[in-house]
Amino acid sequence: MKRFLLSAGLMLGVAATTVTAQEYRILNAEKTSYNLFNHLDASLSVGTTGIGIDVATPVTNWTQLRVGYSFMPRFNYNVPFEIQVGGEKESKYDAQGKRVETKFDRLATMLEDMTGYEVDDEVWMTGRPTYHNLKVLVDVFPFQSDKRWHVTAGFFWGPSRIADAVNKTEEMPSLLAVGIYNRLYERTMASYAKGFPYDPIISVGGFEIDGKEEVEAMYKRLSQYGRMGMRVGTKNDGTPYVMEPGTDGMVRAEVRVNSFKPYIGVGYGGRLVKGSDRLHIGIDLGAMYWGRPSIITHDGTDLVNDIQKGSIDGKPGDYVKLVRSFHFLPVLDVRLVYSIF
């Protein structure tokens, strides 16, 4: 009996020791699998998303969380728009290549007499990128034996406006003159449509039109010209789109995309200095989905979606074509990573 009790006690002791050891291994495995905040990296990145900073910490042995901010530095690019009168574009040159007088040329002289401003036949707008984003990314290391490679998924979030354009300061005299002419055109058409006795039409610089003969003469003169503005393209309904200055005498446009931009990509990283784990260099390659872009002018027209494809000429057409084709932003970022602890 004593031998039985002794044997039973030894077996229970061995079993208890085995369970305790298994529990220790399980707990220890959990500790090695979940490493949240036991390591922190800071990085500086440069690439197609702009200049960025972020911090990263492991979540498990095979994933890490990255949170940061990126912005695109400001740089300018210039885009010219031709000013024309009426709905149809006129050629400045004949079949022999000689310069010919257009409707704009004839009205430019009248506007200079009325306003004192010399009107150019084109207006230059200056564009610049404005986008910046918060980024939340998760890196997954599929090869436990080689953690230099990772797959990344996450999102960028920021303002929907990613670029804008506004007329150059030196274009203000021309735009003001265009605005004055269109106001004169509106008042002349309205006065004539009202019928005799006509309302007086008053312009700037003491230039006044009053009386039956003067109003009818101005109506006859302006009706053969039409409104003045920058011919941009053809609307989807087949009518020409002529952009005119706003009430402040300026022209503007801005590029808009989705505020929330999902991202997926791959990456590679390694030591920058042999034998040191403090500095690393990494490369991220992927795509950011920002939806269907739009270019909205100050009068609410969308140059991407409201204007027929291929109807915008010159440099403006090239920019619109480029924006129209990008539903995804290709991402190529180079990161310099410093291990804080």
mmCIF file of C-alpha atoms in Angstrom:
data_model
loop_
_atom_site.group_PDB
_atom_site.id
_atom_site.type_symbol
_atom_site.label_atom_id
_atom_site.label_comp_id
_atom_site.label_asym_id
_atom_site.label_seq_id
_atom_site.Cartn_x
_atom_site.Cartn_y
_atom_site.Cartn_z
ATOM 1 C CA MET A 1 0.000 0.000 0.000
ATOM 2 C CA LYS A 2 2.803 2.363 0.932
ATOM 3 C CA ARG A 3 4.542 1.523 -2.345
ATOM 4 C CA PHE A 4 1.313 2.282 -4.239
ATOM 5 C CA LEU A 5 0.874 5.637 -2.515
ATOM 6 C CA LEU A 6 4.526 6.537 -3.140
ATOM 7 C CA SER A 7 4.254 5.589 -6.800
ATOM 8 C CA ALA A 8 1.045 7.576 -7.172
ATOM 9 C CA GLY A 9 2.655 10.613 -5.535
ATOM 10 C CA LEU A 10 5.656 10.470 -7.879
ATOM 11 C CA MET A 11 3.374 10.218 -10.910
ATOM 12 C CA LEU A 12 1.341 13.249 -9.788
ATOM 13 C CA GLY A 13 4.545 15.204 -9.216
ATOM 14 C CA VAL A 14 5.846 14.376 -12.674
ATOM 15 C CA ALA A 15 2.468 15.311 -14.222
ATOM 16 C CA ALA A 16 2.368 18.631 -12.363
ATOM 17 C CA THR A 17 5.903 19.438 -13.459
ATOM 18 C CA THR A 18 5.039 18.586 -17.068
ATOM 19 C CA VAL A 19 1.921 20.826 -17.063
ATOM 20 C CA THR A 20 3.870 23.684 -15.493
ATOM 21 C CA ALA A 21 6.580 23.359 -18.128
ATOM 22 C CA GLN A 22 4.005 23.332 -20.923
ATOM 23 C CA GLU A 23 2.282 26.384 -19.503
ATOM 24 C CA TYR A 24 5.644 28.174 -19.332
ATOM 25 C CA ARG A 25 6.389 27.338 -22.954
ATOM 26 C CA ILE A 26 2.952 28.577 -24.054
ATOM 27 C CA LEU A 27 3.298 31.836 -22.140
ATOM 28 C CA ASN A 28 6.828 32.269 -23.383
ATOM 29 C CA ALA A 29 5.682 31.650 -26.978
ATOM 30 C CA GLU A 30 3.007 34.296 -26.580
ATOM 31 C CA LYS A 31 5.551 36.787 -25.336
ATOM 32 C CA THR A 32 7.796 36.177 -28.315
ATOM 33 C CA SER A 33 4.872 36.390 -30.768
ATOM 34 C CA TYR A 34 3.434 39.704 -29.583
ATOM 35 C CA ASN A 35 6.016 42.465 -29.385
ATOM 36 C CA LEU A 36 3.881 45.607 -29.306
ATOM 37 C CA PHE A 37 5.915 48.744 -28.517
ATOM 38 C CA ASN A 38 9.072 46.856 -27.528
ATOM 39 C CA HIS A 39 10.870 48.416 -30.496
ATOM 40 C CA LEU A 40 10.511 51.825 -32.198
ATOM 41 C CA ASP A 41 11.879 53.111 -35.521
ATOM 42 C CA ALA A 42 11.696 56.617 -36.958
ATOM 43 C CA SER A 43 12.149 57.290 -40.665
ATOM 44 C CA LEU A 44 12.419 60.084 -43.212
ATOM 45 C CA SER A 45 11.078 59.341 -46.695
ATOM 46 C CA VAL A 46 11.326 61.006 -50.105
ATOM 47 C CA GLY A 47 9.420 59.988 -53.212
ATOM 48 C CA THR A 48 6.245 60.379 -55.228
ATOM 49 C CA THR A 49 4.167 60.880 -52.059
ATOM 50 C CA GLY A 50 6.396 63.830 -51.175
ATOM 51 C CA ILE A 51 8.597 64.249 -48.122
ATOM 52 C CA GLY A 52 7.428 62.203 -45.153
ATOM 53 C CA ILE A 53 8.157 61.219 -41.595
ATOM 54 C CA ASP A 54 6.820 58.183 -39.762
ATOM 55 C CA VAL A 55 7.332 55.944 -36.748
ATOM 56 C CA ALA A 56 7.043 52.160 -36.747
ATOM 57 C CA THR A 57 6.600 49.541 -34.045
ATOM 58 C CA PRO A 58 6.192 45.763 -34.263
ATOM 59 C CA VAL A 59 2.782 44.257 -33.510
ATOM 60 C CA THR A 60 3.823 40.609 -33.851
ATOM 61 C CA ASN A 61 6.927 38.800 -35.048
ATOM 62 C CA TRP A 62 5.687 39.144 -38.614
ATOM 63 C CA THR A 63 3.884 42.528 -38.700
ATOM 64 C CA GLN A 64 4.646 46.144 -37.856
ATOM 65 C CA LEU A 65 2.525 49.302 -37.745
ATOM 66 C CA ARG A 66 3.679 52.537 -39.392
ATOM 67 C CA VAL A 67 2.049 55.919 -38.784
ATOM 68 C CA GLY A 68 3.252 59.177 -40.318
ATOM 69 C CA TYR A 69 2.704 62.293 -42.402
ATOM 70 C CA SER A 70 3.823 63.279 -45.901
ATOM 71 C CA PHE A 71 3.593 66.463 -47.958
ATOM 72 C CA MET A 72 4.563 67.565 -51.431
ATOM 73 C CA PRO A 73 6.969 70.555 -51.567
ATOM 74 C CA ARG A 74 5.668 73.576 -53.458
ATOM 75 C CA PHE A 75 6.862 74.091 -57.017
ATOM 76 C CA ASN A 76 5.258 76.040 -59.849
ATOM 77 C CA TYR A 77 4.418 75.177 -63.440
ATOM 78 C CA ASN A 78 2.918 77.624 -65.947
ATOM 79 C CA VAL A 79 0.007 76.976 -68.335
ATOM 80 C CA PRO A 80 -1.089 79.438 -71.097
ATOM 81 C CA PHE A 81 -4.701 80.041 -72.181
ATOM 82 C CA GLU A 82 -5.552 82.012 -75.329
ATOM 83 C CA ILE A 83 -8.109 84.821 -75.150
ATOM 84 C CA GLN A 84 -10.652 84.889 -77.942
ATOM 85 C CA VAL A 85 -13.873 86.676 -78.828
ATOM 86 C CA GLY A 86 -17.052 84.777 -79.668
ATOM 87 C CA GLY A 87 -17.592 81.036 -79.739
ATOM 88 C CA GLU A 88 -15.228 80.181 -82.601
ATOM 89 C CA LYS A 89 -11.460 80.281 -82.478
ATOM 90 C CA GLU A 90 -9.886 82.523 -85.089
ATOM 91 C CA SER A 91 -6.574 81.884 -86.789
ATOM 92 C CA LYS A 92 -3.983 84.631 -86.386
ATOM 93 C CA TYR A 93 -2.305 83.656 -89.642
ATOM 94 C CA ASP A 94 -3.483 83.120 -93.209
ATOM 95 C CA ALA A 95 -2.558 80.261 -95.553
ATOM 96 C CA GLN A 96 0.727 81.994 -96.410
ATOM 97 C CA GLY A 97 1.667 82.338 -92.742
ATOM 98 C CA LYS A 98 1.117 86.099 -92.623
ATOM 99 C CA ARG A 99 -0.330 87.713 -89.504
ATOM 100 C CA VAL A 100 -3.979 88.730 -89.953
ATOM 101 C CA GLU A 101 -6.233 90.883 -87.796
ATOM 102 C CA THR A 102 -8.726 88.973 -85.627
ATOM 103 C CA LYS A 103 -11.837 90.019 -83.715
ATOM 104 C CA PHE A 104 -9.694 90.134 -80.591
ATOM 105 C CA ASP A 105 -7.232 92.528 -82.227
ATOM 106 C CA ARG A 106 -10.040 94.910 -83.145
ATOM 107 C CA LEU A 107 -11.580 94.838 -79.673
ATOM 108 C CA ALA A 108 -8.224 95.105 -77.886
ATOM 109 C CA THR A 109 -7.767 98.617 -79.276
ATOM 110 C CA MET A 110 -11.243 99.649 -78.106
ATOM 111 C CA LEU A 111 -10.610 98.208 -74.629
ATOM 112 C CA GLU A 112 -7.315 100.039 -74.315
ATOM 113 C CA ASP A 113 -9.071 103.314 -75.194
ATOM 114 C CA MET A 114 -11.833 102.592 -72.653
ATOM 115 C CA THR A 115 -9.795 101.251 -69.748
ATOM 116 C CA GLY A 116 -6.201 102.275 -70.328
ATOM 117 C CA TYR A 117 -5.181 98.619 -70.024
ATOM 118 C CA GLU A 118 -3.287 96.827 -72.760
ATOM 119 C CA VAL A 119 -4.904 93.436 -73.303
ATOM 120 C CA ASP A 120 -2.718 90.426 -74.128
ATOM 121 C CA ASP A 121 -4.068 87.637 -76.335
ATOM 122 C CA GLU A 122 -3.186 84.949 -73.784
ATOM 123 C CA VAL A 123 -3.314 84.516 -70.024
ATOM 124 C CA TRP A 124 -0.781 82.484 -68.062
ATOM 125 C CA MET A 125 -1.871 80.505 -65.023
ATOM 126 C CA THR A 126 0.540 79.179 -62.409
ATOM 127 C CA GLY A 127 -0.142 75.704 -61.032
ATOM 128 C CA ARG A 128 1.330 74.105 -57.914
ATOM 129 C CA PRO A 129 0.841 70.870 -55.954
ATOM 130 C CA THR A 130 -0.801 71.227 -52.543
ATOM 131 C CA TYR A 131 -1.357 67.673 -51.327
ATOM 132 C CA HIS A 132 -0.415 66.332 -47.908
ATOM 133 C CA ASN A 133 -1.601 63.229 -46.079
ATOM 134 C CA LEU A 134 -1.686 61.300 -42.842
ATOM 135 C CA LYS A 135 -0.623 57.706 -43.491
ATOM 136 C CA VAL A 136 -1.403 54.505 -41.598
ATOM 137 C CA LEU A 137 0.360 51.412 -42.965
ATOM 138 C CA VAL A 138 0.839 47.803 -41.876
ATOM 139 C CA ASP A 139 3.966 45.947 -43.025
ATOM 140 C CA VAL A 140 3.743 42.150 -43.207
ATOM 141 C CA PHE A 141 6.979 40.115 -43.335
ATOM 142 C CA PRO A 142 6.100 36.879 -45.181
ATOM 143 C CA PHE A 143 9.584 35.346 -44.828
ATOM 144 C CA GLN A 144 10.507 34.855 -41.177
ATOM 145 C CA SER A 145 14.015 33.845 -42.192
ATOM 146 C CA ASP A 146 14.504 37.028 -44.267
ATOM 147 C CA LYS A 147 12.735 40.111 -42.915
ATOM 148 C CA ARG A 148 14.213 42.442 -45.481
ATOM 149 C CA TRP A 149 11.097 41.922 -47.639
ATOM 150 C CA HIS A 150 7.627 43.117 -46.686
ATOM 151 C CA VAL A 151 4.149 43.555 -48.125
ATOM 152 C CA THR A 152 2.311 46.734 -47.122
ATOM 153 C CA ALA A 153 -1.359 47.690 -46.959
ATOM 154 C CA GLY A 154 -3.015 50.755 -45.454
ATOM 155 C CA PHE A 155 -4.281 54.187 -46.397
ATOM 156 C CA PHE A 156 -3.403 57.842 -46.883
ATOM 157 C CA TRP A 157 -5.889 60.471 -45.753
ATOM 158 C CA GLY A 158 -5.854 64.202 -46.490
ATOM 159 C CA PRO A 159 -7.615 67.123 -48.235
ATOM 160 C CA SER A 160 -9.321 66.316 -51.525
ATOM 161 C CA ARG A 161 -7.580 69.271 -53.222
ATOM 162 C CA ILE A 162 -4.133 68.131 -54.341
ATOM 163 C CA ALA A 163 -3.197 70.995 -56.715
ATOM 164 C CA ASP A 164 -4.440 74.418 -57.770
ATOM 165 C CA ALA A 165 -3.785 77.049 -60.413
ATOM 166 C CA VAL A 166 -4.379 80.808 -60.487
ATOM 167 C CA ASN A 167 -3.570 83.517 -63.002
ATOM 168 C CA LYS A 168 -0.181 85.199 -62.719
ATOM 169 C CA THR A 169 -0.202 88.683 -61.188
ATOM 170 C CA GLU A 170 0.966 90.348 -64.394
ATOM 171 C CA GLU A 171 -2.135 89.014 -66.173
ATOM 172 C CA MET A 172 -4.508 91.102 -64.024
ATOM 173 C CA PRO A 173 -4.759 94.082 -66.450
ATOM 174 C CA SER A 174 -5.849 91.790 -69.286
ATOM 175 C CA LEU A 175 -8.364 89.942 -67.100
ATOM 176 C CA LEU A 176 -9.824 93.191 -65.748
ATOM 177 C CA ALA A 177 -10.212 94.498 -69.300
ATOM 178 C CA VAL A 178 -11.938 91.251 -70.341
ATOM 179 C CA GLY A 179 -14.298 91.574 -67.372
ATOM 180 C CA ILE A 180 -15.111 95.167 -68.254
ATOM 181 C CA TYR A 181 -15.809 94.247 -71.876
ATOM 182 C CA ASN A 182 -18.156 91.409 -70.894
ATOM 183 C CA ARG A 183 -20.007 93.726 -68.523
ATOM 184 C CA LEU A 184 -20.371 96.247 -71.346
ATOM 185 C CA TYR A 185 -21.594 93.458 -73.636
ATOM 186 C CA GLU A 186 -24.188 92.288 -71.083
ATOM 187 C CA ARG A 187 -25.540 95.795 -70.470
ATOM 188 C CA THR A 188 -25.688 96.574 -74.181
ATOM 189 C CA MET A 189 -27.596 93.379 -74.976
ATOM 190 C CA ALA A 190 -29.964 93.928 -72.011
ATOM 191 C CA SER A 191 -30.614 97.557 -72.909
ATOM 192 C CA TYR A 192 -31.345 96.750 -76.539
ATOM 193 C CA ALA A 193 -33.562 93.778 -75.600
ATOM 194 C CA LYS A 194 -35.609 96.058 -73.319
ATOM 195 C CA GLY A 195 -36.475 98.261 -76.278
ATOM 196 C CA PHE A 196 -36.688 101.991 -76.766
ATOM 197 C CA PRO A 197 -36.281 104.125 -74.692
ATOM 198 C CA TYR A 198 -33.022 102.299 -73.973
ATOM 199 C CA ASP A 199 -31.328 102.246 -70.604
ATOM 200 C CA PRO A 200 -28.045 104.195 -70.634
ATOM 201 C CA ILE A 201 -24.874 102.116 -70.823
ATOM 202 C CA ILE A 202 -22.024 103.494 -68.754
ATOM 203 C CA SER A 203 -18.454 102.205 -68.774
ATOM 204 C CA VAL A 204 -15.269 103.356 -67.046
ATOM 205 C CA GLY A 205 -13.064 106.341 -67.680
ATOM 206 C CA GLY A 206 -15.977 108.627 -68.507
ATOM 207 C CA PHE A 207 -16.924 106.453 -71.479
ATOM 208 C CA GLU A 208 -20.720 106.743 -71.613
ATOM 209 C CA ILE A 209 -23.274 105.460 -74.091
ATOM 210 C CA ASP A 210 -26.650 107.098 -73.951
ATOM 211 C CA GLY A 211 -29.361 107.782 -76.501
ATOM 212 C CA LYS A 212 -31.010 105.767 -79.219
ATOM 213 C CA GLU A 213 -28.344 106.059 -81.906
ATOM 214 C CA GLU A 214 -25.419 105.304 -79.558
ATOM 215 C CA VAL A 215 -27.039 102.253 -77.988
ATOM 216 C CA GLU A 216 -28.051 100.813 -81.355
ATOM 217 C CA ALA A 217 -24.584 101.458 -82.785
ATOM 218 C CA MET A 218 -22.933 99.724 -79.825
ATOM 219 C CA TYR A 219 -25.381 96.813 -80.102
ATOM 220 C CA LYS A 220 -24.610 96.393 -83.797
ATOM 221 C CA ARG A 221 -20.890 96.505 -83.091
ATOM 222 C CA LEU A 222 -20.786 94.069 -80.169
ATOM 223 C CA SER A 223 -23.372 91.573 -81.429
ATOM 224 C CA GLN A 224 -21.067 90.620 -84.300
ATOM 225 C CA TYR A 225 -18.289 89.831 -81.813
ATOM 226 C CA GLY A 226 -19.803 88.062 -78.819
ATOM 227 C CA ARG A 227 -18.361 87.629 -75.345
ATOM 228 C CA MET A 228 -14.651 87.580 -74.623
ATOM 229 C CA GLY A 229 -12.839 84.869 -72.683
ATOM 230 C CA MET A 230 -10.435 81.957 -72.795
ATOM 231 C CA ARG A 231 -11.630 79.175 -75.105
ATOM 232 C CA VAL A 232 -10.806 75.988 -73.214
ATOM 233 C CA GLY A 233 -12.690 73.216 -74.999
ATOM 234 C CA THR A 234 -16.085 71.830 -75.978
ATOM 235 C CA LYS A 235 -18.695 70.826 -73.407
ATOM 236 C CA ASN A 236 -20.332 67.418 -73.475
ATOM 237 C CA ASP A 237 -23.472 69.012 -74.969
ATOM 238 C CA GLY A 238 -21.441 70.283 -77.945
ATOM 239 C CA THR A 239 -21.315 73.960 -76.940
ATOM 240 C CA PRO A 240 -17.958 75.731 -76.538
ATOM 241 C CA TYR A 241 -16.658 76.354 -73.038
ATOM 242 C CA VAL A 242 -15.185 79.837 -72.730
ATOM 243 C CA MET A 243 -13.707 80.582 -69.311
ATOM 244 C CA GLU A 244 -14.252 84.164 -68.148
ATOM 245 C CA PRO A 245 -12.775 85.984 -65.140
ATOM 246 C CA GLY A 246 -14.737 85.739 -61.892
ATOM 247 C CA THR A 247 -16.240 88.682 -60.019
ATOM 248 C CA ASP A 248 -12.804 89.331 -58.498
ATOM 249 C CA GLY A 249 -11.238 89.576 -61.956
ATOM 250 C CA MET A 250 -9.290 86.330 -61.598
ATOM 251 C CA VAL A 251 -9.356 82.796 -63.009
ATOM 252 C CA ARG A 252 -8.704 79.712 -60.892
ATOM 253 C CA ALA A 253 -8.779 75.924 -61.024
ATOM 254 C CA GLU A 254 -8.083 73.115 -58.575
ATOM 255 C CA VAL A 255 -7.476 69.373 -58.882
ATOM 256 C CA ARG A 256 -9.524 67.167 -56.562
ATOM 257 C CA VAL A 257 -9.336 63.464 -55.679
ATOM 258 C CA ASN A 258 -10.703 61.249 -52.882
ATOM 259 C CA SER A 259 -9.747 62.263 -49.352
ATOM 260 C CA PHE A 260 -9.366 58.594 -48.338
ATOM 261 C CA LYS A 261 -6.754 56.840 -50.491
ATOM 262 C CA PRO A 262 -6.132 53.085 -49.985
ATOM 263 C CA TYR A 263 -2.583 51.866 -50.573
ATOM 264 C CA ILE A 264 -0.983 48.508 -51.315
ATOM 265 C CA GLY A 265 2.618 47.751 -52.146
ATOM 266 C CA VAL A 266 5.813 45.834 -51.490
ATOM 267 C CA GLY A 267 9.078 46.901 -49.929
ATOM 268 C CA TYR A 268 12.671 45.991 -49.226
ATOM 269 C CA GLY A 269 14.967 47.156 -46.463
ATOM 270 C CA GLY A 270 18.465 46.481 -45.183
ATOM 271 C CA ARG A 271 21.308 47.825 -43.095
ATOM 272 C CA LEU A 272 22.861 51.058 -44.242
ATOM 273 C CA VAL A 273 26.081 50.407 -42.326
ATOM 274 C CA LYS A 274 27.502 46.895 -42.159
ATOM 275 C CA GLY A 275 27.406 45.467 -38.635
ATOM 276 C CA SER A 276 25.081 48.205 -37.296
ATOM 277 C CA ASP A 277 21.359 47.835 -36.640
ATOM 278 C CA ARG A 278 20.787 51.535 -35.958
ATOM 279 C CA LEU A 279 20.497 52.779 -39.542
ATOM 280 C CA HIS A 280 18.539 51.103 -42.314
ATOM 281 C CA ILE A 281 17.451 52.062 -45.797
ATOM 282 C CA GLY A 282 14.150 50.963 -47.264
ATOM 283 C CA ILE A 283 12.346 51.184 -50.602
ATOM 284 C CA ASP A 284 8.555 51.077 -50.991
ATOM 285 C CA LEU A 285 6.921 50.407 -54.344
ATOM 286 C CA GLY A 286 3.148 50.372 -54.753
ATOM 287 C CA ALA A 287 0.017 52.237 -55.783
ATOM 288 C CA MET A 288 -2.299 54.701 -54.039
ATOM 289 C CA TYR A 289 -5.902 54.705 -55.272
ATOM 290 C CA TRP A 290 -7.308 58.229 -55.274
ATOM 291 C CA GLY A 291 -10.434 57.744 -57.397
ATOM 292 C CA ARG A 292 -11.504 59.650 -60.475
ATOM 293 C CA PRO A 293 -9.774 63.051 -60.487
ATOM 294 C CA SER A 294 -11.517 66.295 -61.387
ATOM 295 C CA ILE A 295 -10.298 69.786 -62.323
ATOM 296 C CA ILE A 296 -12.810 72.385 -61.132
ATOM 297 C CA THR A 297 -12.593 75.973 -62.370
ATOM 298 C CA HIS A 298 -13.801 79.032 -60.435
ATOM 299 C CA ASP A 299 -17.130 78.908 -62.303
ATOM 300 C CA GLY A 300 -17.757 75.268 -61.301
ATOM 301 C CA THR A 301 -16.891 73.586 -64.616
ATOM 302 C CA ASP A 302 -15.075 70.232 -64.394
ATOM 303 C CA LEU A 303 -12.468 70.136 -67.160
ATOM 304 C CA VAL A 304 -12.105 66.348 -66.799
ATOM 305 C CA ASN A 305 -15.742 65.241 -66.700
ATOM 306 C CA ASP A 306 -17.736 68.143 -68.254
ATOM 307 C CA ILE A 307 -15.508 68.727 -71.305
ATOM 308 C CA GLN A 308 -15.186 66.395 -74.283
ATOM 309 C CA LYS A 309 -11.994 64.345 -74.454
ATOM 310 C CA GLY A 310 -9.423 65.766 -76.841
ATOM 311 C CA SER A 311 -11.190 69.116 -77.238
ATOM 312 C CA ILE A 312 -8.692 71.056 -75.105
ATOM 313 C CA ASP A 313 -5.675 72.151 -77.127
ATOM 314 C CA GLY A 314 -2.067 72.851 -76.226
ATOM 315 C CA LYS A 315 -0.491 72.593 -72.802
ATOM 316 C CA PRO A 316 -3.820 72.800 -70.930
ATOM 317 C CA GLY A 317 -5.022 69.780 -72.889
ATOM 318 C CA ASP A 318 -1.852 67.852 -72.026
ATOM 319 C CA TYR A 319 -2.345 68.492 -68.301
ATOM 320 C CA VAL A 320 -6.026 67.550 -68.398
ATOM 321 C CA LYS A 321 -5.197 64.354 -70.312
ATOM 322 C CA LEU A 322 -2.548 63.473 -67.716
ATOM 323 C CA VAL A 323 -4.874 64.067 -64.758
ATOM 324 C CA ARG A 324 -7.734 62.180 -66.447
ATOM 325 C CA SER A 325 -5.601 59.039 -66.834
ATOM 326 C CA PHE A 326 -4.477 58.784 -63.202
ATOM 327 C CA HIS A 327 -6.911 56.922 -60.965
ATOM 328 C CA PHE A 328 -3.882 55.481 -59.164
ATOM 329 C CA LEU A 329 -0.786 57.337 -58.038
ATOM 330 C CA PRO A 330 2.342 55.192 -58.566
ATOM 331 C CA VAL A 331 4.301 55.205 -55.322
ATOM 332 C CA LEU A 332 8.092 54.970 -55.136
ATOM 333 C CA ASP A 333 9.485 56.089 -51.787
ATOM 334 C CA VAL A 334 12.979 55.770 -50.346
ATOM 335 C CA ARG A 335 13.160 55.710 -46.526
ATOM 336 C CA LEU A 336 16.065 56.348 -44.170
ATOM 337 C CA VAL A 337 15.248 54.463 -40.952
ATOM 338 C CA TYR A 338 16.768 55.066 -37.515
ATOM 339 C CA SER A 339 16.197 52.565 -34.677
ATOM 340 C CA ILE A 340 15.390 54.537 -31.500
ATOM 341 C CA PHE A 341 15.234 51.433 -29.251
#
